[in-house]
Amino acid sequence: MPLRIYNSLTRRKEEFAPLVPGEVRMYVCGVTVYDHCHLGHARAYIVWDTVRRYLQTRYRVRYVQNITDIDDKIIKRAQERGTTWEAIAQEFTAAYNEDTQRLNIQPADESPKATEYVEGMVALIEDLIARGYAYASGGDVYYAVQRFPDYGRLSGRQLQDMQAGASGRVDDEPHKRYPLDFALWKGVKPGEPSWDSPWGPGRPGWHIECSAMARALLGDRLDIHAGGADLKFPHHENEIAQSEAVAGQPLANCWMHNGFVNIDGEKMSKSLGNFFTIRDLLKRFSPMAVRWFVLQAHYRQPIDFTEAGIEAATKAWQTVNEGLQFAATFLTTPSPSKEGEKRRSPGLRKLWTMTSTRPWPWRSCSTWPKPCGLRPTFCGGERRSPLTKTWPPPRRLCTNCVVYWGSRRKLQQELWLGTSVFTSQQPPTYKP
RNA sequence: GGCGACGUAGCCAAGUGGUAAGGCCGAGGUCUGCAAAACCUCUAUCCACCGGUUCGAAUCCGGUCGUCGCCUCCA
């Protein structure tokens, strides 16, 4: 059954076919390392981690996620703290790695840092100028959005519609020819880090880094480009304008965007004080409960974080985890012999006894094996796939082992994905 | 004003053409000296409302009402 993925660019589910058969090149916009990651970051990276793991069951996946280690906010934070921007970037990169590792997020195949690709960005900007898409002005370089016919396509906007909102905010950037033009290169200001360029010392604009890094590591055309819904405009719109103007072909075949996290029904924001960092959250709840909480919901829908919700997720995870552990034991036990029975813990023995004596099917299992449990619906039409079904529902997992008796391999495969998505456990090994 | 999303049990939520997953809460039960824990069972004749398409719709189309997001840095 073909995989179908919702493409933000076309606003439809489309059949997914990698450009190179068997291989998927995926780029995810990563963090700007100026502060600790919050729940919203956690959701994004858990979702993309899960998508990646699912794709890995079908394809060879190359997953690149950048780290923005030079940016206005980093510089500002360094000034506030009286330290260097490098120190800030280093500190929060380390914190990011620690947080994601605790959340059982697989490290990316490549984690390029913006500062390591300045050369590529300069080359890209030169190319854009040569092709007439960008202009140097007063030490800065801007992208002339009016030159790019498709500008606004991803976010469904027209330039005319956006002007009204942008007109009031041009004061700080007097070198722009058009209010919606965006900076590719920012001329150096006193006390700021800078790199040499044909336009004088300065630093790259935010959007150009992703274009340069994606190109350097994955080529001119990606299979999947993903990120938070808030990046659609202007970040991804600008990336498209930059990359496609130079490459002359679509930057990505499929664009995927994850939804936001609300707190008690309100938008998460620092001013409202409803802001959770990952590390604060993990002081109170298990990483797997957080994963469960995030993965319960459709990845494109907003999720509302509430105390009751995370507690429910914690309990749900506990139940599932017990089932997984039982099933893992089940799989590694040769047969339901008395000998095998003795090796189980009392709790597992009890479950074992129950499953091996209960008749099936009985009423509560009448719906098996319909999709249940976790369902990251980035893939429509994938009802029977491991991730859309994942595993039999928690309470029934143990009992359904009986049903699976004749096809342990199938169960093993599903459990492998299930456990690897939720825990760092190794898949149970089954020796026939 | 422009673009978009959502409305499913007391609560959270899955399900995008074939007849309602799962979790929380609650109820009953097994076990237990009692309790707790654990486990088992039960809990939507129906998916905001009104029309339409179809053999068949929570699922597609049109309309109504309601909630929310983006349009500024942001996962």
Coordinates of C-alpha atoms (C1' of nucleotides) in Angstrom, one line a residue:
Chain A
M1 CA 0.0 0.0 0.0
P2 CA 1.5 3.4 -1.0
L3 CA 2.3 5.9 1.7
R4 CA 0.3 9.1 1.5
I5 CA 1.5 12.2 3.1
Y6 CA -0.1 15.6 3.5
N7 CA 1.9 18.2 1.6
S8 CA 1.5 21.7 3.0
L9 CA 2.4 23.1 -0.4
T10 CA -0.5 21.5 -2.3
R11 CA -2.7 21.2 0.8
R12 CA -3.5 17.7 0.0
K13 CA -2.4 14.2 0.8
E14 CA -0.2 12.9 -1.9
E15 CA 1.4 9.6 -2.6
F16 CA 4.9 9.6 -1.4
A17 CA 7.6 8.4 -3.8
P18 CA 11.2 9.2 -3.0
L19 CA 13.2 10.8 -5.8
V20 CA 15.7 8.0 -5.6
P21 CA 13.9 4.7 -5.0
G22 CA 14.6 3.4 -1.6
E23 CA 16.1 6.6 -0.2
V24 CA 14.6 9.5 1.6
R25 CA 16.3 12.8 2.1
M26 CA 14.7 14.7 4.9
Y27 CA 15.5 18.1 6.3
V28 CA 14.1 19.5 9.5
C29 CA 14.5 23.1 10.7
G30 CA 16.2 22.9 14.1
V31 CA 16.6 25.1 17.0
T32 CA 18.1 28.5 17.6
V33 CA 20.3 27.9 20.6
Y34 CA 19.7 30.9 22.8
D35 CA 17.6 29.3 25.5
H36 CA 16.4 26.0 26.9
C37 CA 13.9 24.1 24.7
H38 CA 10.3 24.2 25.6
L39 CA 7.3 21.9 25.2
G40 CA 6.7 23.2 21.7
H41 CA 10.2 22.2 20.6
A42 CA 9.6 18.8 22.2
R43 CA 6.5 18.2 20.2
A44 CA 8.2 19.1 16.9
Y45 CA 11.2 16.9 17.4
I46 CA 9.2 14.0 18.8
V47 CA 6.9 14.1 15.8
W48 CA 9.7 14.3 13.3
D49 CA 11.6 11.6 15.1
T50 CA 8.6 9.4 14.8
V51 CA 8.1 10.1 11.2
R52 CA 11.7 9.4 10.6
R53 CA 11.5 6.0 12.4
Y54 CA 8.5 5.1 10.4
L55 CA 10.2 6.0 7.2
Q56 CA 13.2 3.9 8.3
T57 CA 11.0 0.8 8.2
R58 CA 10.6 1.3 4.5
Y59 CA 13.5 3.4 3.2
R60 CA 17.1 4.3 3.8
V61 CA 16.6 7.7 5.4
R62 CA 19.1 10.6 5.5
Y63 CA 17.9 13.0 8.2
V64 CA 19.5 16.4 8.6
Q65 CA 18.5 18.9 11.3
N66 CA 20.4 22.1 11.6
I67 CA 21.4 24.1 14.6
T68 CA 21.2 27.9 14.3
D69 CA 24.2 29.1 16.3
I70 CA 24.3 32.7 15.1
D71 CA 21.4 34.9 15.4
D72 CA 20.1 38.2 16.8
K73 CA 18.7 36.4 19.9
I74 CA 22.0 34.7 20.6
I75 CA 23.9 37.9 20.4
K76 CA 21.4 39.7 22.6
R77 CA 21.5 36.9 25.2
A78 CA 25.3 37.1 25.3
Q79 CA 25.2 40.8 25.9
E80 CA 22.7 40.3 28.7
R81 CA 24.8 37.7 30.3
G82 CA 28.1 39.5 29.7
T83 CA 29.5 36.5 27.8
T84 CA 30.3 35.6 24.2
W85 CA 27.8 34.4 21.6
E86 CA 29.9 31.3 21.2
A87 CA 29.5 30.4 24.8
I88 CA 25.7 30.9 24.6
A89 CA 25.5 28.8 21.5
Q90 CA 27.6 26.1 23.1
E91 CA 25.7 26.0 26.3
F92 CA 22.3 25.7 24.7
T93 CA 23.4 23.2 22.1
A94 CA 24.6 21.0 24.8
A95 CA 21.3 21.5 26.6
Y96 CA 19.3 20.7 23.5
N97 CA 21.3 17.5 22.9
E98 CA 20.7 16.4 26.5
D99 CA 16.9 17.2 26.4
T100 CA 16.3 15.3 23.1
Q101 CA 18.4 12.4 24.2
R102 CA 16.2 12.1 27.3
L103 CA 13.1 12.2 25.1
N104 CA 14.5 9.2 23.2
I105 CA 14.9 11.3 20.0
Q106 CA 17.4 9.7 17.7
P107 CA 20.3 12.0 16.8
A108 CA 20.1 13.4 13.3
D109 CA 22.5 11.9 10.7
E110 CA 23.9 15.4 10.3
S111 CA 23.5 18.4 12.6
P112 CA 25.1 21.2 10.7
K113 CA 25.7 24.5 12.4
A114 CA 25.1 27.7 10.6
T115 CA 28.5 29.1 11.3
E116 CA 30.1 26.2 9.6
Y117 CA 28.4 27.0 6.3
V118 CA 28.9 30.7 5.9
E119 CA 31.0 30.1 2.8
G120 CA 28.1 28.3 1.2
M121 CA 25.7 31.0 2.1
V122 CA 27.9 33.7 0.6
A123 CA 28.2 31.7 -2.6
L124 CA 24.4 31.3 -2.7
I125 CA 23.9 35.0 -2.1
E126 CA 26.4 35.9 -4.9
D127 CA 24.5 33.6 -7.2
L128 CA 21.2 35.3 -6.3
I129 CA 22.6 38.7 -7.0
A130 CA 24.0 37.5 -10.3
R131 CA 20.6 36.2 -11.3
G132 CA 18.9 39.4 -10.3
Y133 CA 17.0 38.1 -7.3
A134 CA 19.0 40.0 -4.7
Y135 CA 20.6 43.4 -4.3
A136 CA 23.3 44.8 -2.0
S137 CA 22.4 48.0 -0.2
G138 CA 24.3 49.8 2.5
G139 CA 26.3 46.8 3.6
D140 CA 23.3 44.6 3.7
V141 CA 22.0 42.3 1.0
Y142 CA 18.3 41.8 0.5
Y143 CA 16.2 39.4 -1.5
A144 CA 13.8 41.1 -3.9
V145 CA 10.6 39.1 -3.3
Q146 CA 8.8 40.7 -6.2
R147 CA 11.3 39.0 -8.5
F148 CA 10.1 35.6 -7.4
P149 CA 6.7 34.8 -9.0
D150 CA 5.7 32.0 -6.7
Y151 CA 6.4 34.0 -3.5
G152 CA 3.7 33.4 -1.0
R153 CA 2.6 30.1 -2.5
L154 CA 3.4 27.9 0.5
S155 CA 1.6 30.1 3.0
G156 CA -1.2 30.9 0.6
R157 CA -0.6 34.6 0.5
Q158 CA -0.4 37.3 -2.1
L159 CA 2.2 40.1 -1.9
Q160 CA -0.5 42.7 -2.0
D161 CA -2.2 41.2 1.0
M162 CA 0.9 41.2 3.1
Q163 CA 1.9 44.8 2.4
A164 CA -0.5 46.3 4.8
G165 CA 0.9 44.5 7.8
A166 CA 4.5 45.0 6.8
S167 CA 4.4 48.7 6.0
G168 CA 4.6 49.8 9.6
R169 CA 7.7 47.9 10.3
V170 CA 10.3 49.1 7.9
D171 CA 11.9 51.8 10.0
D172 CA 14.8 49.6 11.3
E173 CA 15.7 48.5 7.8
P174 CA 16.0 51.6 5.7
H175 CA 18.1 49.9 2.9
K176 CA 15.2 47.8 1.7
R177 CA 13.7 48.7 -1.7
Y178 CA 10.4 47.0 -0.9
P179 CA 9.0 46.4 2.6
L180 CA 8.7 42.6 2.3
D181 CA 12.2 42.1 1.0
F182 CA 14.2 40.1 3.6
A183 CA 17.8 40.2 4.6
L184 CA 20.2 37.7 3.1
W185 CA 23.3 39.3 4.7
K186 CA 23.4 41.8 7.5
G187 CA 26.3 44.3 7.6
V188 CA 28.2 44.2 10.8
K189 CA 27.3 46.5 13.7
P190 CA 29.5 47.4 16.6
G191 CA 30.1 44.6 19.0
E192 CA 28.7 41.9 16.7
P193 CA 30.5 38.9 15.3
S194 CA 31.1 39.1 11.6
W195 CA 32.5 37.2 8.6
D196 CA 34.1 38.6 5.5
S197 CA 32.1 38.8 2.3
P198 CA 32.1 40.6 -1.0
W199 CA 29.7 43.2 0.6
G200 CA 32.0 43.8 3.6
P201 CA 32.0 42.2 7.0
G202 CA 28.7 41.0 8.3
R203 CA 26.6 37.9 9.1
P204 CA 24.1 35.8 7.3
G205 CA 20.3 36.4 7.6
W206 CA 18.3 33.6 9.2
H207 CA 16.7 32.1 6.2
I208 CA 19.7 31.6 4.0
E209 CA 21.4 29.1 6.3
C210 CA 18.8 26.4 5.7
S211 CA 19.0 26.9 2.0
A212 CA 22.8 26.6 2.1
M213 CA 22.9 23.6 4.5
A214 CA 20.2 21.6 2.8
R215 CA 21.9 22.1 -0.4
A216 CA 25.4 21.2 0.9
L217 CA 24.2 18.0 2.6
L218 CA 21.2 16.8 0.7
G219 CA 21.4 18.4 -2.7
D220 CA 19.1 20.8 -4.6
R221 CA 16.0 18.7 -4.1
L222 CA 14.7 17.1 -0.9
D223 CA 12.1 14.5 -0.4
I224 CA 10.7 16.0 2.7
H225 CA 11.3 19.4 4.3
A226 CA 9.7 19.7 7.8
G227 CA 9.3 22.1 10.7
G228 CA 6.8 23.9 12.9
A229 CA 3.7 25.5 11.4
D230 CA 5.0 28.9 12.4
L231 CA 8.0 28.4 10.1
K232 CA 5.7 28.3 7.0
F233 CA 5.8 32.0 6.8
P234 CA 8.2 33.6 6.4
H235 CA 11.0 31.1 7.0
H236 CA 10.1 28.4 4.6
E237 CA 8.6 30.8 2.1
N238 CA 12.0 32.6 2.0
E239 CA 13.9 29.3 1.8
I240 CA 11.9 28.4 -1.3
A241 CA 12.5 31.8 -2.9
Q242 CA 16.2 31.5 -2.2
S243 CA 16.8 27.9 -3.2
E244 CA 14.5 27.6 -6.1
A245 CA 15.7 30.9 -7.7
V246 CA 19.2 29.3 -7.9
A247 CA 18.4 25.7 -8.5
G248 CA 15.5 26.1 -10.8
Q249 CA 13.6 23.2 -9.4
P250 CA 11.4 22.6 -6.3
L251 CA 13.3 22.7 -3.0
A252 CA 11.3 19.9 -1.6
N253 CA 8.7 17.4 -3.0
C254 CA 6.8 17.4 0.2
W255 CA 6.5 20.0 3.0
M256 CA 5.3 18.9 6.4
H257 CA 4.4 21.1 9.3
N258 CA 3.5 20.2 12.9
G259 CA 0.9 22.0 15.0
F260 CA 1.3 24.0 18.1
V261 CA 1.1 23.3 21.8
N262 CA -1.4 25.3 23.8
I263 CA -1.3 25.5 27.6
D264 CA -4.7 25.2 29.2
G265 CA -6.3 26.4 26.0
E266 CA -4.1 29.4 25.7
K267 CA -1.2 30.0 23.4
M268 CA 2.0 29.3 25.1
S269 CA 3.9 32.5 25.6
K270 CA 6.4 34.0 27.9
S271 CA 4.2 37.0 28.6
L272 CA 1.4 34.7 29.9
G273 CA 3.9 32.9 32.0
N274 CA 2.6 29.5 30.8
F275 CA 5.9 28.4 29.5
F276 CA 7.4 25.0 30.1
T277 CA 10.9 24.0 29.4
I278 CA 11.6 20.4 28.6
R279 CA 13.8 20.0 31.6
D280 CA 11.3 21.4 34.0
L281 CA 8.7 19.1 32.6
L282 CA 10.9 16.1 33.0
K283 CA 11.3 16.8 36.6
R284 CA 7.7 15.9 37.1
F285 CA 6.8 13.5 34.3
S286 CA 8.5 10.7 32.6
P287 CA 10.0 11.3 29.2
M288 CA 7.9 8.5 27.8
A289 CA 4.7 10.0 29.2
V290 CA 5.6 13.2 27.4
R291 CA 6.1 11.2 24.2
W292 CA 2.8 9.5 24.7
F293 CA 1.1 12.8 25.3
V294 CA 2.5 14.3 22.1
L295 CA 1.9 11.3 20.0
Q296 CA -1.6 10.8 21.1
A297 CA -2.7 13.7 18.9
H298 CA -2.6 14.2 15.2
Y299 CA 0.7 15.9 14.4
R300 CA -0.9 18.7 12.4
Q301 CA -3.5 19.6 15.0
P302 CA -3.0 21.8 18.0
I303 CA -2.7 20.0 21.3
D304 CA -3.7 21.4 24.6
F305 CA -1.4 20.7 27.4
T306 CA -3.2 20.4 30.7
E307 CA -2.2 18.9 34.1
A308 CA -5.0 16.3 33.7
G309 CA -3.9 15.5 30.2
I310 CA -0.3 14.8 31.1
E311 CA -1.4 12.7 34.1
A312 CA -3.7 10.7 31.9
A313 CA -0.8 10.2 29.5
T314 CA 1.4 9.0 32.3
K315 CA -1.1 6.4 33.4
A316 CA -1.7 5.3 29.8
W317 CA 2.0 4.9 29.3
Q318 CA 2.4 2.8 32.4
T319 CA -0.2 0.4 31.1
V320 CA 1.3 0.2 27.7
N321 CA 4.7 -0.2 29.1
E322 CA 3.7 -3.2 31.2
G323 CA 2.1 -4.7 28.1
L324 CA 5.2 -4.2 26.1
Q325 CA 7.4 -5.8 28.7
F326 CA 5.1 -8.7 28.9
A327 CA 5.1 -9.1 25.2
A328 CA 8.9 -8.8 25.0
T329 CA 9.1 -11.6 27.6
F330 CA 6.5 -13.6 25.6
L331 CA 8.6 -13.3 22.5
T332 CA 11.8 -14.4 24.1
T333 CA 10.3 -17.4 25.7
P334 CA 10.5 -20.5 23.5
S335 CA 7.1 -22.0 24.4
P336 CA 4.6 -22.0 27.2
S337 CA 6.2 -24.8 29.0
K338 CA 6.4 -25.2 32.7
E339 CA 10.1 -24.5 32.5
G340 CA 9.5 -21.2 30.8
E341 CA 6.8 -20.4 33.2
K342 CA 9.1 -20.5 36.1
R343 CA 11.5 -18.0 34.7
R344 CA 8.9 -15.3 34.6
S345 CA 8.2 -12.9 37.3
P346 CA 5.1 -13.5 39.4
G347 CA 3.3 -10.6 37.6
L348 CA 4.1 -11.9 34.2
R349 CA 3.3 -15.4 35.2
K350 CA -0.1 -14.3 36.1
L351 CA -0.6 -12.5 32.8
W352 CA 0.7 -15.6 31.0
T353 CA -1.8 -17.8 32.8
M354 CA -4.6 -15.6 31.9
T355 CA -3.7 -15.2 28.2
S356 CA -3.1 -18.9 27.6
T357 CA -6.4 -19.9 29.1
R358 CA -8.8 -17.2 28.0
P359 CA -11.0 -18.1 25.0
W360 CA -10.9 -15.8 22.0
P361 CA -12.5 -14.0 20.5
W362 CA -14.7 -12.6 23.2
R363 CA -16.8 -9.5 23.0
S364 CA -14.3 -6.9 23.9
C365 CA -12.0 -8.0 21.2
S366 CA -14.6 -7.9 18.4
T367 CA -13.0 -4.8 16.9
W368 CA -9.5 -6.3 16.7
P369 CA -7.5 -5.8 14.6
K370 CA -8.8 -2.4 13.7
P371 CA -6.4 0.6 14.0
C372 CA -6.0 1.6 17.5
G373 CA -3.6 3.1 19.9
L374 CA -1.1 5.6 18.5
R375 CA -1.8 7.0 15.1
P376 CA 0.5 9.6 13.6
T377 CA -1.6 10.3 10.6
F378 CA 1.0 11.7 8.4
C379 CA 0.1 8.7 6.3
G380 CA -3.4 8.3 5.2
G381 CA -4.3 5.0 3.6
E382 CA -1.8 3.3 5.8
R383 CA -4.3 1.6 8.1
R384 CA -2.5 -1.6 8.6
S385 CA 1.0 -0.3 8.9
P386 CA 2.9 -0.7 12.1
L387 CA 2.7 2.9 13.1
T388 CA -1.0 3.5 12.3
K389 CA -1.9 0.5 14.2
T390 CA 1.2 0.3 16.3
W391 CA 0.1 -2.5 18.5
P392 CA -3.1 -3.9 19.9
P393 CA -4.7 -1.6 22.5
P394 CA -2.9 -1.5 25.8
R395 CA -5.4 -3.5 27.8
R396 CA -5.6 -6.1 25.1
L397 CA -2.0 -6.4 24.2
C398 CA -1.4 -9.3 26.5
T399 CA -4.5 -11.2 25.4
N400 CA -3.8 -10.6 21.8
C401 CA -0.5 -12.3 22.1
V402 CA -2.5 -15.5 21.8
V403 CA -3.9 -14.4 18.5
Y404 CA -0.5 -13.7 17.3
W405 CA 0.8 -17.0 18.4
G406 CA 1.0 -18.2 14.8
S407 CA 2.9 -15.2 13.6
R408 CA 5.4 -14.1 16.2
R409 CA 7.5 -12.3 13.6
K410 CA 4.7 -9.9 12.8
L411 CA 4.2 -9.1 16.4
Q412 CA 7.9 -8.8 16.9
Q413 CA 8.1 -6.3 14.1
E414 CA 5.3 -4.2 15.5
L415 CA 6.7 -4.3 18.9
W416 CA 10.1 -3.3 17.7
L417 CA 8.7 -0.1 16.2
G418 CA 6.5 0.4 19.2
T419 CA 9.3 0.1 21.7
S420 CA 11.7 2.1 19.7
V421 CA 9.4 4.9 19.3
F422 CA 8.6 5.1 23.0
T423 CA 11.6 3.7 24.9
S424 CA 15.2 3.1 24.2
Q425 CA 14.7 -0.5 24.7
Q426 CA 16.3 -2.8 22.2
P427 CA 13.8 -4.9 20.2
P428 CA 13.1 -8.3 21.6
T429 CA 15.0 -10.9 19.7
Y430 CA 13.2 -14.0 18.7
K431 CA 15.0 -17.2 17.9
P432 CA 12.8 -19.8 16.2
Chain B
rG1 C1' -9.4 42.7 6.0
rG2 C1' -6.5 38.1 3.8
rC3 C1' -5.3 32.8 4.5
rG4 C1' -6.3 28.3 7.2
rA5 C1' -7.9 24.7 10.9
rC6 C1' -11.3 22.5 14.1
rG7 C1' -16.5 21.1 16.4
rU8 C1' -16.9 12.8 18.1
rA9 C1' -19.2 10.0 25.3
rG10 C1' -18.5 13.6 31.9
rC11 C1' -13.2 15.1 30.1
rC12 C1' -8.9 14.3 26.5
rA13 C1' -8.9 12.0 21.8
rA14 C1' -8.4 8.4 17.2
rG15 C1' -11.0 7.3 13.0
rU16 C1' -11.3 11.1 6.0
rG17 C1' -16.7 6.4 2.0
rG18 C1' -18.5 0.4 4.6
rU19 C1' -21.2 0.9 9.7
rA20 C1' -17.8 4.5 16.4
rA21 C1' -9.7 3.0 18.7
rG22 C1' -7.5 4.3 23.1
rG23 C1' -6.7 7.0 27.7
rC24 C1' -8.7 9.7 32.2
rC25 C1' -12.8 9.7 35.4
rG26 C1' -16.9 6.5 37.0
rA27 C1' -19.5 1.7 38.0
rG28 C1' -19.4 -3.7 38.8
rG29 C1' -16.2 -7.9 39.6
rU30 C1' -11.6 -11.3 40.7
rC31 C1' -8.0 -11.6 44.4
rU32 C1' -7.4 -10.1 49.5
rG33 C1' -8.4 -10.7 56.9
rC34 C1' -9.9 -5.2 55.6
rA35 C1' -7.8 -1.8 52.4
rA36 C1' -4.5 -0.8 48.6
rA37 C1' -2.2 -2.6 44.2
rA38 C1' -2.8 -5.6 40.1
rC39 C1' -6.1 -7.8 36.7
rC40 C1' -11.2 -8.6 34.3
rU41 C1' -15.9 -6.5 32.7
rC42 C1' -19.1 -2.3 31.6
rU43 C1' -19.8 3.0 30.0
rA44 C1' -21.7 7.2 22.3
rU45 C1' -27.7 3.3 18.1
rC46 C1' -24.2 7.7 17.2
rC47 C1' -20.0 11.8 15.5
rA48 C1' -22.3 20.9 16.2
rC49 C1' -26.8 22.0 13.1
rC50 C1' -29.4 22.0 8.0
rG51 C1' -29.5 20.3 3.1
rG52 C1' -27.1 17.4 -1.0
rU53 C1' -24.2 13.2 -3.5
rU54 C1' -24.1 7.7 -2.7
rC55 C1' -26.3 1.1 -2.3
rG56 C1' -23.9 3.2 2.0
rA57 C1' -21.1 9.4 5.2
rA58 C1' -18.6 11.0 11.5
rU59 C1' -15.9 10.6 6.9
rC60 C1' -17.3 13.8 0.2
rC61 C1' -20.1 18.7 -1.4
rG62 C1' -22.9 23.4 -0.1
rG63 C1' -24.9 26.4 3.8
rU64 C1' -25.6 27.9 9.2
rC65 C1' -23.8 28.5 14.1
rG66 C1' -19.6 28.1 17.4
rU67 C1' -14.2 27.8 18.8
rC68 C1' -9.2 28.7 17.4
rG69 C1' -4.6 29.8 14.7
rC70 C1' -1.5 32.4 11.2
rC71 C1' -0.7 37.2 8.6
rU72 C1' 5.8 40.2 13.5
rC73 C1' 10.8 36.6 16.1
rC74 C1' 8.8 31.8 17.2
rA75 C1' 8.5 24.4 17.1

